Amino acid sequence: MNKIMLIGNVGRDPEIRYVDADKPVARVSLATTERGYTLPNGTVVPDRTEWHNVILWNQLAKIVESYVHKGDKLYIEGRMRYRTYDDQQGRQQKVAEIWADNIELLTPKSSSAAVNTENQ
């Protein structure tokens, strides 16, 4: 089974592209953090942040395009995929990506945003 579940913060505004003029694809950089702690002997283990490349297609990409911004908190369910490409020096690079199947927006809408949408 290939199943990934992440809760994290968006590192920069999503990148949106269109394939075949009507098929959107979004790329999101998501940071997840394991909180640090102190061992009984006093050793401090710091926070550890990991960055994930998340790919969203079709309706999920449209949702991301409309509602997701840098700093938002997201819950992502998806599958791990790997791809390779040749960099500018001709070396082969391997990239890990999460292809999202489900997304939940965890950042609450601000009260000012709610007021603006009600007045339109």
PDB file of C-alpha atoms in Angstrom, residues 22-99:
ATOM      1  CA  ASP A  22      -7.986  22.846 -19.446  1.00  0.00           C
ATOM      2  CA  LYS A  23      -6.264  20.440 -17.036  1.00  0.00           C
ATOM      3  CA  PRO A  24      -4.758  22.293 -14.032  1.00  0.00           C
ATOM      4  CA  VAL A  25      -1.826  20.972 -12.020  1.00  0.00           C
ATOM      5  CA  ALA A  26      -0.588  22.611  -8.812  1.00  0.00           C
ATOM      6  CA  ARG A  27       2.741  22.233  -7.023  1.00  0.00           C
ATOM      7  CA  VAL A  28       2.869  23.008  -3.301  1.00  0.00           C
ATOM      8  CA  SER A  29       5.898  23.026  -1.023  1.00  0.00           C
ATOM      9  CA  LEU A  30       4.781  21.709   2.390  1.00  0.00           C
ATOM     10  CA  ALA A  31       6.823  21.808   5.612  1.00  0.00           C
ATOM     11  CA  THR A  32       6.189  19.279   8.377  1.00  0.00           C
ATOM     12  CA  THR A  33       7.877  19.629  11.763  1.00  0.00           C
ATOM     13  CA  GLU A  34       8.641  17.091  14.466  1.00  0.00           C
ATOM     14  CA  ARG A  35       8.810  18.973  17.734  1.00  0.00           C
ATOM     15  CA  GLY A  36      12.033  18.843  19.704  1.00  0.00           C
ATOM     16  CA  TYR A  37      12.331  17.590  23.259  1.00  0.00           C
ATOM     17  CA  THR A  38      14.729  17.279  26.184  1.00  0.00           C
ATOM     18  CA  LEU A  39      16.026  13.879  27.288  1.00  0.00           C
ATOM     19  CA  PRO A  40      16.124  12.976  31.007  1.00  0.00           C
ATOM     20  CA  ASN A  41      19.903  13.548  31.006  1.00  0.00           C
ATOM     21  CA  GLY A  42      19.399  17.149  29.801  1.00  0.00           C
ATOM     22  CA  THR A  43      20.309  16.617  26.150  1.00  0.00           C
ATOM     23  CA  VAL A  44      18.180  18.844  23.937  1.00  0.00           C
ATOM     24  CA  VAL A  45      16.892  17.348  20.679  1.00  0.00           C
ATOM     25  CA  PRO A  46      15.920  20.247  18.358  1.00  0.00           C
ATOM     26  CA  ASP A  47      12.878  20.547  16.093  1.00  0.00           C
ATOM     27  CA  ARG A  48      13.262  18.782  12.753  1.00  0.00           C
ATOM     28  CA  THR A  49      11.558  20.203   9.658  1.00  0.00           C
ATOM     29  CA  GLU A  50      11.113  18.224   6.443  1.00  0.00           C
ATOM     30  CA  TRP A  51      10.021  19.746   3.115  1.00  0.00           C
ATOM     31  CA  HIS A  52       7.685  17.855   0.777  1.00  0.00           C
ATOM     32  CA  ASN A  53       6.772  18.470  -2.871  1.00  0.00           C
ATOM     33  CA  VAL A  54       3.021  17.965  -3.291  1.00  0.00           C
ATOM     34  CA  ILE A  55       1.376  17.645  -6.714  1.00  0.00           C
ATOM     35  CA  LEU A  56      -2.376  18.196  -7.122  1.00  0.00           C
ATOM     36  CA  TRP A  57      -4.404  17.674 -10.305  1.00  0.00           C
ATOM     37  CA  ASN A  58      -7.773  18.809 -11.688  1.00  0.00           C
ATOM     38  CA  GLN A  59     -10.335  19.856  -9.040  1.00  0.00           C
ATOM     39  CA  LEU A  60      -7.791  19.738  -6.198  1.00  0.00           C
ATOM     40  CA  ALA A  61      -5.530  22.069  -8.203  1.00  0.00           C
ATOM     41  CA  LYS A  62      -8.440  24.489  -8.692  1.00  0.00           C
ATOM     42  CA  ILE A  63      -9.103  24.511  -4.937  1.00  0.00           C
ATOM     43  CA  VAL A  64      -5.425  25.190  -4.248  1.00  0.00           C
ATOM     44  CA  GLU A  65      -5.379  27.958  -6.867  1.00  0.00           C
ATOM     45  CA  SER A  66      -8.358  29.709  -5.234  1.00  0.00           C
ATOM     46  CA  TYR A  67      -7.802  29.184  -1.523  1.00  0.00           C
ATOM     47  CA  VAL A  68      -4.224  28.189  -0.590  1.00  0.00           C
ATOM     48  CA  HIS A  69      -1.480  30.715   0.173  1.00  0.00           C
ATOM     49  CA  LYS A  70       1.948  30.776   1.796  1.00  0.00           C
ATOM     50  CA  GLY A  71       1.684  29.966   5.518  1.00  0.00           C
ATOM     51  CA  ASP A  72      -1.624  28.067   5.336  1.00  0.00           C
ATOM     52  CA  LYS A  73      -1.915  24.778   7.203  1.00  0.00           C
ATOM     53  CA  LEU A  74      -2.996  21.765   5.126  1.00  0.00           C
ATOM     54  CA  TYR A  75      -3.832  18.111   5.616  1.00  0.00           C
ATOM     55  CA  ILE A  76      -2.773  16.061   2.588  1.00  0.00           C
ATOM     56  CA  GLU A  77      -3.478  12.422   1.729  1.00  0.00           C
ATOM     57  CA  GLY A  78      -1.757  10.947  -1.250  1.00  0.00           C
ATOM     58  CA  ARG A  79       0.769   8.568  -2.764  1.00  0.00           C
ATOM     59  CA  MET A  80       4.557   8.767  -2.961  1.00  0.00           C
ATOM     60  CA  ARG A  81       5.979   8.987  -6.481  1.00  0.00           C
ATOM     61  CA  TYR A  82       9.570   9.273  -7.688  1.00  0.00           C
ATOM     62  CA  ARG A  83      10.795  10.754 -10.954  1.00  0.00           C
ATOM     63  CA  THR A  84      14.200  11.428 -12.449  1.00  0.00           C
ATOM     64  CA  TYR A  85      15.505  14.211 -14.652  1.00  0.00           C
ATOM     65  CA  ASP A  86      18.831  15.441 -15.996  1.00  0.00           C
ATOM     66  CA  ASP A  87      20.067  18.716 -14.467  1.00  0.00           C
ATOM     67  CA  GLN A  88      21.926  21.470 -16.346  1.00  0.00           C
ATOM     68  CA  GLN A  89      25.246  19.672 -15.832  1.00  0.00           C
ATOM     69  CA  GLY A  90      23.835  16.462 -17.327  1.00  0.00           C
ATOM     70  CA  ARG A  91      23.657  14.615 -13.984  1.00  0.00           C
ATOM     71  CA  GLN A  92      20.618  12.516 -13.260  1.00  0.00           C
ATOM     72  CA  GLN A  93      18.575  13.769 -10.277  1.00  0.00           C
ATOM     73  CA  LYS A  94      15.856  11.889  -8.403  1.00  0.00           C
ATOM     74  CA  VAL A  95      12.858  13.748  -6.973  1.00  0.00           C
ATOM     75  CA  ALA A  96      10.294  12.490  -4.454  1.00  0.00           C
ATOM     76  CA  GLU A  97       6.767  13.881  -4.810  1.00  0.00           C
ATOM     77  CA  ILE A  98       3.452  13.290  -3.070  1.00  0.00           C
ATOM     78  CA  TRP A  99       0.566  13.071  -5.536  1.00  0.00           C
TER      79      TRP A  99
END
